[in-house]
Coordinates of C-alpha atoms in Angstrom, one line a residue:
Chain K
X1 CA -59.2 45.6 -40.2
X2 CA -55.2 45.8 -41.0
X3 CA -52.9 48.8 -41.3
X4 CA -51.1 49.2 -44.2
X5 CA -47.8 48.5 -42.1
X6 CA -49.3 45.2 -41.6
X7 CA -50.8 43.9 -44.6
X8 CA -51.9 40.4 -42.8
X9 CA -53.1 41.9 -40.0
X10 CA -50.6 40.7 -36.3
X11 CA -52.5 40.3 -33.3
X12 CA -50.9 39.7 -29.6
X13 CA -52.5 35.9 -28.9
X14 CA -50.7 35.2 -25.6
X15 CA -49.3 37.2 -22.7
X16 CA -48.3 36.1 -19.4
X17 CA -46.6 38.0 -16.1
X18 CA -44.4 36.2 -13.9
X19 CA -46.5 36.6 -10.6
X20 CA -43.0 36.9 -8.5
X21 CA -42.0 40.1 -7.4
X22 CA -38.7 38.3 -5.1
X23 CA -37.4 35.9 -6.4
X24 CA -34.2 35.0 -4.8
X25 CA -33.4 31.4 -6.2
X26 CA -34.8 32.0 -10.3
X27 CA -32.7 33.3 -12.9
X28 CA -33.3 35.7 -15.5
X29 CA -33.7 33.4 -18.1
X30 CA -35.2 30.2 -15.5
X31 CA -37.9 33.7 -15.3
X32 CA -37.9 34.2 -18.9
X33 CA -38.9 29.8 -19.2
X34 CA -41.7 29.7 -17.4
X35 CA -43.3 33.0 -18.6
X36 CA -42.7 31.2 -22.2
X37 CA -44.6 28.2 -20.8
X38 CA -47.4 30.8 -19.7
X39 CA -48.3 33.0 -22.9
X40 CA -48.1 29.7 -24.6
X41 CA -50.8 27.9 -22.9
X42 CA -52.6 31.7 -23.0
X43 CA -52.2 31.6 -26.1
X44 CA -53.3 27.6 -27.3
X45 CA -49.7 27.5 -28.6
X46 CA -46.7 25.0 -27.8
X47 CA -43.0 25.6 -27.2
X48 CA -42.3 23.6 -31.0
X49 CA -44.6 26.4 -32.4
X50 CA -42.1 29.4 -31.9
X51 CA -39.6 30.8 -34.9
X52 CA -39.3 34.4 -34.1
X53 CA -37.8 34.7 -30.1
X54 CA -37.3 38.0 -29.0
X55 CA -35.8 39.3 -26.1
X56 CA -33.9 41.6 -23.9
X57 CA -32.5 42.0 -20.1
X58 CA -30.8 43.4 -18.0
X59 CA -27.4 41.4 -18.4
X60 CA -27.2 39.8 -21.2
X61 CA -25.0 41.5 -23.6
X62 CA -23.1 40.2 -27.0
X63 CA -25.4 36.7 -28.2
X64 CA -27.7 36.8 -24.9
X65 CA -30.1 35.9 -27.7
X66 CA -28.4 33.2 -28.9
X67 CA -27.7 32.2 -25.1
X68 CA -31.6 32.2 -24.6
X69 CA -32.6 30.2 -27.2
X70 CA -30.3 27.7 -26.4
X71 CA -31.4 27.9 -23.1
X72 CA -34.8 26.8 -24.4
X73 CA -33.7 24.3 -26.8
X74 CA -35.5 26.7 -29.2
X75 CA -33.7 26.8 -33.5
X76 CA -36.1 30.0 -34.6
X77 CA -36.3 30.8 -38.3
X78 CA -36.0 34.5 -36.8
X79 CA -34.4 36.6 -33.6
X80 CA -33.8 40.2 -32.6
X81 CA -32.3 41.2 -29.2
X82 CA -33.4 44.6 -29.5
X83 CA -31.9 46.2 -26.1
X84 CA -33.1 49.9 -26.2
X85 CA -33.4 49.9 -22.6
X86 CA -36.7 48.9 -21.2
X87 CA -38.9 50.1 -23.9
X88 CA -37.9 46.9 -25.5
X89 CA -40.4 44.5 -25.2
X90 CA -42.9 47.5 -26.9
X91 CA -40.4 47.9 -29.9
X92 CA -39.9 44.0 -30.7
X93 CA -44.0 43.6 -30.2
X94 CA -43.5 45.8 -33.7
X95 CA -40.6 44.4 -34.9
X96 CA -42.2 41.1 -34.4
X97 CA -45.2 41.5 -36.3
X98 CA -42.7 43.3 -38.9
X99 CA -41.7 40.0 -38.6
X100 CA -44.8 38.3 -39.4
X101 CA -46.1 40.4 -41.9
X102 CA -43.2 39.8 -44.4
X103 CA -43.5 36.1 -43.9
X104 CA -40.2 35.4 -42.0
X105 CA -41.8 34.1 -39.0
X106 CA -45.1 33.0 -37.5
X107 CA -45.2 32.6 -34.5
X108 CA -42.4 35.3 -32.5
X109 CA -42.1 34.9 -28.4
X110 CA -41.3 38.3 -26.6
X111 CA -39.6 37.1 -23.7
X112 CA -38.6 39.2 -19.8
X113 CA -37.0 37.9 -16.9
X114 CA -35.1 39.8 -14.5
X115 CA -33.6 39.9 -10.2
X116 CA -33.2 43.0 -10.1
X117 CA -34.2 42.7 -6.2
X118 CA -33.2 39.4 -5.2
X119 CA -29.3 41.0 -6.4
X120 CA -30.1 44.6 -4.7
X121 CA -29.7 46.2 -7.5
X122 CA -29.0 50.1 -7.3
X123 CA -31.3 51.2 -10.2
X124 CA -31.7 54.6 -9.6
X125 CA -29.0 55.8 -7.4
X126 CA -26.3 53.8 -8.4
X127 CA -24.7 55.8 -11.0
X128 CA -21.5 56.7 -12.3
X129 CA -18.3 55.4 -10.7
X130 CA -15.4 55.4 -13.6
X131 CA -15.4 54.5 -16.7
X132 CA -13.3 54.1 -19.5
X133 CA -15.7 54.0 -22.3
X134 CA -15.1 58.0 -23.7
X135 CA -18.4 58.4 -23.9
X136 CA -19.5 58.3 -20.6
X137 CA -16.3 60.0 -19.6
X138 CA -18.3 63.0 -19.9
X139 CA -20.8 61.6 -17.6
X140 CA -18.6 60.4 -15.3
X141 CA -17.0 62.7 -13.9
X142 CA -20.4 64.2 -12.3
X143 CA -22.6 61.9 -10.2
X144 CA -25.0 61.4 -13.6
X145 CA -27.8 59.5 -11.7
X146 CA -30.7 57.9 -13.7
X147 CA -33.2 59.0 -11.0
X148 CA -31.0 62.8 -11.7
X149 CA -31.9 63.4 -15.3
X150 CA -35.6 62.5 -14.9
X151 CA -34.4 65.3 -11.5
X152 CA -33.5 67.2 -14.1
X153 CA -36.1 66.9 -16.4
X154 CA -38.3 67.6 -14.0
X155 CA -36.8 70.7 -12.3
X156 CA -37.3 72.3 -16.2
X157 CA -40.2 71.8 -16.5
X158 CA -41.2 72.9 -13.1
X159 CA -39.3 76.4 -14.1
X160 CA -40.6 76.4 -17.0
X161 CA -44.5 75.2 -16.9
X162 CA -45.3 75.9 -13.5
X163 CA -45.1 72.1 -12.1
X164 CA -45.7 71.2 -8.8
X165 CA -44.0 68.1 -6.3
X166 CA -48.3 68.5 -6.1
X167 CA -49.2 67.3 -8.9
X168 CA -46.2 65.4 -9.3
X169 CA -47.3 63.4 -6.2
X170 CA -50.8 62.8 -7.3
X171 CA -49.8 60.4 -10.5
X172 CA -47.8 58.0 -7.5
X173 CA -51.3 58.2 -5.3
X174 CA -53.3 57.4 -8.6
X175 CA -51.2 54.6 -8.9
X176 CA -51.3 53.1 -5.0
X177 CA -54.8 53.2 -5.3
X178 CA -55.3 51.1 -8.7
X179 CA -52.5 48.4 -7.3
X180 CA -54.7 47.9 -4.1
X181 CA -57.0 46.5 -6.3
X182 CA -54.5 44.6 -8.2
X183 CA -53.6 41.5 -5.2
X184 CA -50.0 41.0 -7.1
X185 CA -48.5 44.7 -6.6
X186 CA -46.5 44.9 -4.5
X187 CA -47.0 48.5 -2.7
X188 CA -51.3 48.2 -1.8
X189 CA -51.1 50.4 1.3
X190 CA -52.6 53.9 -0.1
X191 CA -50.5 57.0 0.6
X192 CA -51.3 60.1 0.2
X193 CA -50.3 63.5 -1.7
X194 CA -48.7 64.1 2.1
X195 CA -47.3 60.9 2.1
X196 CA -45.2 61.5 -1.2
X197 CA -44.0 65.3 -0.2
X198 CA -43.3 63.6 3.7
X199 CA -40.6 61.0 2.1
X200 CA -36.9 60.9 1.5
X201 CA -35.7 63.2 -1.0
X202 CA -33.6 61.8 -3.9
X203 CA -32.4 64.3 -6.2
X204 CA -34.1 67.8 -6.5
X205 CA -36.9 67.4 -7.0
X206 CA -37.1 63.9 -6.7
X207 CA -39.2 62.2 -3.2
X208 CA -38.4 58.4 -2.6
X209 CA -42.3 57.3 -3.7
X210 CA -42.4 59.6 -6.7
X211 CA -39.5 56.7 -8.1
X212 CA -40.7 53.1 -8.5
X213 CA -40.1 50.6 -6.9
X214 CA -37.3 47.9 -7.5
X215 CA -39.3 44.0 -8.2
X216 CA -38.1 40.7 -9.8
X217 CA -40.5 39.2 -12.1
X218 CA -40.5 38.6 -15.6
X219 CA -43.1 38.3 -18.6
X220 CA -43.7 37.3 -22.0
X221 CA -46.2 38.2 -25.5
X222 CA -46.9 36.1 -28.7
X223 CA -47.2 37.6 -31.7
X224 CA -48.5 36.0 -34.8
X225 CA -50.5 37.1 -37.6
X226 CA -53.9 38.3 -37.3
X227 CA -56.1 34.9 -39.2
X228 CA -53.9 32.7 -36.5
X229 CA -54.3 34.6 -34.0
X230 CA -58.1 33.9 -34.6
X231 CA -57.7 30.3 -34.4
X232 CA -55.6 30.0 -30.9
X233 CA -57.1 30.0 -27.1
X234 CA -57.7 33.5 -26.2
X235 CA -59.5 36.9 -28.1
X236 CA -57.1 38.5 -30.4
X237 CA -55.0 41.6 -30.2
X238 CA -54.7 43.7 -32.6
X239 CA -51.9 46.1 -33.8
X240 CA -53.0 48.9 -34.8
X241 CA -50.3 51.4 -34.8
X242 CA -46.7 51.3 -34.0
X243 CA -44.0 54.1 -33.9
X244 CA -40.0 54.4 -32.5
X245 CA -38.0 57.1 -31.8
X246 CA -35.4 58.2 -29.8
X247 CA -34.1 61.4 -27.7
X248 CA -30.6 62.3 -26.9
X249 CA -28.2 64.8 -26.2
X250 CA -27.2 64.9 -29.8
X251 CA -24.0 67.4 -30.0
X252 CA -25.5 69.9 -27.2
X253 CA -28.6 71.5 -29.0
X254 CA -32.0 69.3 -29.0
X255 CA -34.6 70.2 -26.9
X256 CA -34.8 68.1 -23.7
X257 CA -38.5 68.8 -22.9
X258 CA -39.5 67.8 -26.7
X259 CA -38.7 63.4 -25.6
X260 CA -39.4 60.6 -28.1
X261 CA -43.2 60.8 -27.4
X262 CA -43.4 62.8 -29.4
X263 CA -42.8 61.2 -32.5
X264 CA -43.5 57.3 -31.6
X265 CA -46.2 58.5 -30.6
X266 CA -47.6 60.6 -33.0
X267 CA -47.1 57.7 -36.1
X268 CA -48.8 55.1 -33.6
X269 CA -51.7 58.1 -34.7
X270 CA -51.2 58.1 -37.8
X271 CA -50.9 54.6 -38.7
X272 CA -53.9 53.3 -36.3
X273 CA -56.2 56.2 -37.7
X274 CA -57.6 57.0 -34.7
X275 CA -58.2 60.0 -31.7
X276 CA -57.0 60.3 -28.9
X277 CA -60.2 60.7 -27.4
X278 CA -60.9 57.3 -28.6
X279 CA -58.2 55.5 -25.8
X280 CA -59.3 53.9 -23.8
X281 CA -56.4 52.8 -21.0
X282 CA -53.5 54.4 -21.5
X283 CA -50.3 52.4 -20.5
X284 CA -47.2 54.7 -19.9
X285 CA -44.2 54.0 -18.6
X286 CA -43.7 55.2 -14.6
X287 CA -39.6 55.0 -14.2
X288 CA -40.8 58.2 -11.8
X289 CA -43.9 59.9 -11.8
X290 CA -42.0 62.7 -13.6
X291 CA -42.2 60.0 -16.7
X292 CA -45.4 59.6 -17.0
X293 CA -46.1 63.4 -17.4
X294 CA -43.6 64.2 -19.9
X295 CA -44.8 61.0 -21.9
X296 CA -49.1 61.9 -21.7
X297 CA -47.9 65.4 -22.9
X298 CA -45.8 64.0 -25.4
X299 CA -47.6 62.0 -26.2
X300 CA -50.6 64.8 -27.4
X301 CA -53.4 63.5 -24.2
X302 CA -52.6 67.2 -22.9
X303 CA -51.4 70.0 -23.9
X304 CA -47.6 70.3 -23.5
X305 CA -47.0 72.0 -20.3
X306 CA -51.0 71.1 -18.4
X307 CA -50.1 67.7 -18.3
X308 CA -49.6 68.5 -14.2
X309 CA -53.6 69.5 -14.2
X310 CA -54.6 66.3 -16.1
X311 CA -52.8 63.9 -13.8
X312 CA -54.8 66.4 -10.1
X313 CA -57.9 65.4 -9.0
X314 CA -58.3 61.1 -10.3
X315 CA -57.2 62.7 -14.0
X316 CA -55.7 59.7 -14.7
X317 CA -57.2 57.2 -12.4
X318 CA -60.0 54.1 -13.1
X319 CA -62.9 55.9 -13.8
X320 CA -60.9 59.5 -15.2
X321 CA -60.6 60.6 -18.4
X322 CA -58.1 58.6 -19.6
X323 CA -57.7 55.8 -16.9
X324 CA -53.5 55.1 -16.6
X325 CA -51.5 51.8 -15.3
X326 CA -54.6 50.3 -14.0
X327 CA -52.3 47.4 -12.2
X328 CA -50.1 49.6 -10.2
X329 CA -47.7 51.0 -12.1
X330 CA -43.9 50.3 -11.9
X331 CA -44.6 52.8 -9.3
X332 CA -46.3 50.7 -7.0
X333 CA -46.9 46.9 -9.1
X334 CA -43.1 46.0 -10.2
X335 CA -40.5 47.5 -11.7
X336 CA -37.6 44.6 -12.0
X337 CA -35.3 47.4 -14.5
X338 CA -36.9 47.0 -17.9
X339 CA -40.5 47.5 -17.3
X340 CA -41.8 47.4 -20.9
X341 CA -43.1 43.9 -21.5
X342 CA -46.0 44.6 -18.3
X343 CA -47.5 47.5 -20.4
X344 CA -48.3 45.4 -23.0
X345 CA -49.4 42.8 -20.7
X346 CA -51.4 44.7 -18.4
X347 CA -53.1 46.6 -22.2
X348 CA -53.6 42.5 -23.8
X349 CA -56.3 42.0 -20.5
X350 CA -57.3 44.9 -20.3
X351 CA -58.3 44.5 -23.6
X352 CA -60.0 40.4 -22.8
X353 CA -61.7 41.9 -19.6
X354 CA -59.4 39.6 -17.8
X355 CA -58.8 42.5 -15.0
X356 CA -61.3 42.1 -12.2
X357 CA -61.6 45.2 -9.7
X358 CA -59.2 47.0 -12.2
X359 CA -61.0 46.7 -14.9
X360 CA -61.8 49.7 -17.3
X361 CA -65.1 49.1 -18.2
X362 CA -65.8 48.0 -22.0
X363 CA -62.4 48.3 -23.1
X364 CA -61.8 48.5 -26.5
X365 CA -59.0 50.4 -27.8
X366 CA -55.1 51.0 -25.5
X367 CA -52.4 53.1 -26.0
X368 CA -48.6 51.4 -24.8
X369 CA -45.7 53.7 -24.6
X370 CA -42.7 52.6 -23.1
X371 CA -39.1 54.5 -22.1
X372 CA -35.9 53.5 -21.8
X373 CA -33.3 55.3 -20.6
X374 CA -33.2 58.1 -18.8
X375 CA -35.4 61.5 -19.8
X376 CA -33.5 64.8 -19.5
X377 CA -30.8 62.6 -21.2
X378 CA -30.5 59.9 -23.8
X379 CA -33.7 57.1 -24.1
X380 CA -35.8 55.6 -26.7
X381 CA -39.1 55.8 -26.9
X382 CA -41.5 52.5 -28.6
X383 CA -45.5 52.9 -28.4
X384 CA -47.8 50.8 -29.5
X385 CA -52.2 51.4 -30.1
X386 CA -54.2 47.7 -29.6
X387 CA -57.6 46.9 -30.1
X388 CA -59.8 44.6 -30.0
X389 CA -60.9 42.4 -33.2
X390 CA -64.0 43.7 -35.3
Chain A
X1 CA -20.4 66.9 3.0
X2 CA -16.8 66.5 1.4
X3 CA -15.6 67.9 -1.9
X4 CA -16.1 65.0 -5.3
X5 CA -13.9 62.9 -5.4
X6 CA -14.6 62.7 -9.7
X7 CA -14.0 59.6 -11.2
X8 CA -10.5 60.4 -13.2
X9 CA -11.6 60.9 -16.5
X10 CA -10.6 58.5 -19.8
X11 CA -9.6 60.5 -23.3
X12 CA -9.5 58.5 -26.4
X13 CA -7.8 60.5 -29.0
X14 CA -11.3 61.8 -30.2
X15 CA -11.8 63.6 -26.8
X16 CA -8.3 64.4 -25.8
X17 CA -8.2 67.7 -26.7
X18 CA -11.4 68.6 -23.8
X19 CA -9.7 67.2 -21.5
X20 CA -5.8 68.3 -22.2
X21 CA -7.4 71.2 -22.4
X22 CA -9.0 71.4 -19.6
X23 CA -5.5 70.4 -17.4
X24 CA -4.5 73.9 -18.7
X25 CA -7.3 75.6 -17.4
X26 CA -9.7 75.9 -20.9
X27 CA -12.6 75.0 -21.4
X28 CA -11.6 73.6 -25.1
X29 CA -15.2 72.9 -27.9
X30 CA -14.8 71.5 -31.7
X31 CA -16.0 73.7 -33.7
X32 CA -16.2 72.7 -37.9
X33 CA -15.0 75.0 -40.3
X34 CA -16.8 73.7 -42.8
X35 CA -20.6 73.9 -41.5
X36 CA -20.1 75.8 -38.6
X37 CA -21.0 73.5 -36.4
X38 CA -20.2 73.9 -32.8
X39 CA -20.5 70.2 -31.0
X40 CA -19.8 68.6 -28.2
X41 CA -19.1 66.0 -26.6
X42 CA -16.4 65.9 -29.0
X43 CA -16.3 63.2 -32.1
X44 CA -13.4 62.3 -34.6
X45 CA -15.9 64.0 -36.8
X46 CA -18.1 67.2 -37.6
X47 CA -21.6 64.7 -36.5
X48 CA -23.4 66.7 -39.2
X49 CA -20.8 66.4 -42.6
X50 CA -19.7 63.3 -41.1
X51 CA -15.8 63.8 -42.2
X52 CA -13.0 65.3 -39.9
X53 CA -11.0 67.3 -42.2
X54 CA -11.9 70.8 -40.9
X55 CA -12.9 70.5 -37.4
X56 CA -11.4 72.4 -35.2
X57 CA -10.2 73.0 -31.5
X58 CA -10.7 76.2 -30.1
X59 CA -10.7 77.7 -26.0
X60 CA -14.3 79.1 -25.4
X61 CA -15.5 81.9 -22.6
X62 CA -15.6 79.6 -19.7
X63 CA -19.0 81.3 -19.0
X64 CA -23.3 80.5 -19.6
X65 CA -25.7 79.4 -18.0
X66 CA -28.0 76.7 -15.8
X67 CA -30.3 75.2 -18.1
X68 CA -31.8 72.5 -16.0
X69 CA -30.1 71.3 -12.7
X70 CA -30.7 68.8 -9.5
X71 CA -29.7 68.4 -5.9
X72 CA -28.4 64.7 -6.2
X73 CA -29.4 63.8 -2.5
X74 CA -28.5 60.0 -3.1
X75 CA -25.9 58.3 -4.8
X76 CA -24.0 55.4 -3.7
X77 CA -21.2 55.6 -6.1
X78 CA -17.7 56.2 -5.2
X79 CA -16.7 59.3 -4.5
X80 CA -19.8 61.2 -4.5
X81 CA -21.9 59.2 -1.8
X82 CA -20.2 61.2 0.7
X83 CA -20.7 64.6 -1.4
X84 CA -24.1 64.6 -1.0
X85 CA -26.0 66.9 -1.6
X86 CA -24.3 68.3 -4.2
X87 CA -25.7 70.2 -7.6
X88 CA -25.2 67.9 -10.6
X89 CA -26.4 70.6 -13.9
X90 CA -26.7 71.1 -17.6
X91 CA -25.0 74.0 -18.7
X92 CA -25.7 75.6 -22.0
X93 CA -22.3 77.4 -22.7
X94 CA -22.4 81.0 -24.7
X95 CA -21.3 79.5 -27.8
X96 CA -24.4 77.6 -27.4
X97 CA -23.7 73.4 -26.8
X98 CA -25.0 72.3 -23.6
X99 CA -22.8 70.5 -21.0
X100 CA -23.1 68.3 -17.9
X101 CA -21.1 69.3 -14.9
X102 CA -21.6 70.2 -11.6
X103 CA -21.8 73.7 -10.0
X104 CA -19.3 73.5 -6.8
X105 CA -19.4 76.1 -4.1
X106 CA -23.0 76.2 -4.0
X107 CA -26.4 76.4 -1.8
X108 CA -28.9 74.2 -3.3
X109 CA -30.8 77.1 -2.4
X110 CA -29.1 79.3 -4.7
X111 CA -28.9 76.9 -8.3
X112 CA -31.7 77.7 -10.4
X113 CA -32.4 77.5 -13.9
X114 CA -30.9 80.5 -15.9
X115 CA -28.0 81.4 -13.7
X116 CA -25.0 82.3 -14.7
X117 CA -22.0 80.5 -14.3
X118 CA -18.2 80.3 -15.2
X119 CA -16.1 77.0 -15.6
X120 CA -13.0 76.1 -12.9
X121 CA -11.1 72.9 -13.3
X122 CA -10.2 70.6 -10.6
X123 CA -6.7 68.7 -11.6
X124 CA -6.6 65.5 -11.5
X125 CA -3.8 63.1 -9.1
X126 CA -3.4 60.3 -11.7
X127 CA -0.5 57.3 -12.2
X128 CA -0.4 57.8 -15.6
X129 CA 1.4 61.0 -17.8
X130 CA -1.8 63.0 -18.2
X131 CA -2.4 66.6 -17.1
X132 CA -6.1 66.6 -17.2
X133 CA -8.9 68.1 -14.9
X134 CA -12.2 68.1 -14.5
X135 CA -14.0 71.2 -15.4
X136 CA -16.6 72.5 -12.8
X137 CA -18.8 75.9 -12.2
X138 CA -19.5 77.8 -9.7
X139 CA -22.1 80.5 -10.0
X140 CA -20.9 84.3 -11.1

């Protein structure tokens, strides 16, 4: 099957999740290189087959993608260092598929690596010291933090729709339950709704256990044409639909409760020509519990305002209405700063039936949605709909 | 719980009107006389016309309501760590646009979506010649 956007077909031919959750003796680029080896081995490809290089990280700045090419001693025909936050790698898959379909490259390698945990990086609550950036000048004086921005969203959602902290806690409980089935997950001991509610308040209404963990880690994804992928080592996973979007403050009037996922998701579903009820599992960026609820509503898996009920009573657990993040997500498995690449990797492994105890039975269609930046303030969203080859 | 030590705002020529206005105790917004848009944050152009020639500054009422908020219990950043818990909020101004701010002298349990607020101004001690202040809001 091909889509109008990708007449040659686009497929993910190889993936690799770096096993490390704490790597004080490694660099970001080393983690990316080890991940590249893993994904190329998975696909049955060589380093020298790569002619498209995609990547981003927390510290890659101006010309970072060129630095990465140098580190790997690669001379690709196509470069893309797009950095739109944690969703970057979800977007990279789309960009790679477009480049492959345009004939600009044949084998695209998407990379991420991070040592956020071993650097003791305060990702969520280290917000806003002074800044000379004139734009940041309007947030720096007010102590905006990442978790604080999500908390303003959560408060508004609670005020508007009656969503409760107990319902948000259900999301954390389900992610931990999934993580207990994932031998690589960082946090595997089961938790209860009360454990979440009793955990320290970080930014009301979000508690410590409403927040993702901080780990090291990285991963890699290989994108190529469907035809090429069919000749490689693993069954291809097809890219059937995709979308990207942003939401931000605009000139001060935007509807904050409507997040980027609404626009990117609608486009991905339209392109793929599938219904929500066709989706077997969803990989949803879970920086915070509220991120999952907001994303499921905006993607259309439930009506806006009904996310609280949707995620309760095992609704997003394995065996539930829509299994979400069988790997345990950023809330319990790993979150090295920008988690988007793991959404793609786990979706692919699920569609290849490689997930053992946490496998969604007979998974044929998966959705992955990455959020970058901060919901409640400005953020990006990128959606993929992936399917088995048939 | 101490008062927040606000980082010193840095003004570009695009945002100077806002920070200078705050230094005078005024909440200054931009209006495009060509299309009528009232915009915040300030820019060198009207974001809709992509042209700055009809852009004017005016003094807003300084009144509005809480659009959303959070009680920040943890923030390691200098000036804020000792001030936790503090109320960070988006305020929808009566003139239309929303801005990020803090609600001062506010019991966390009194903060609510829709609560009416008015602007106040925290003066800054600076080692340059600027007379800026940081607009904050209080219930009222």
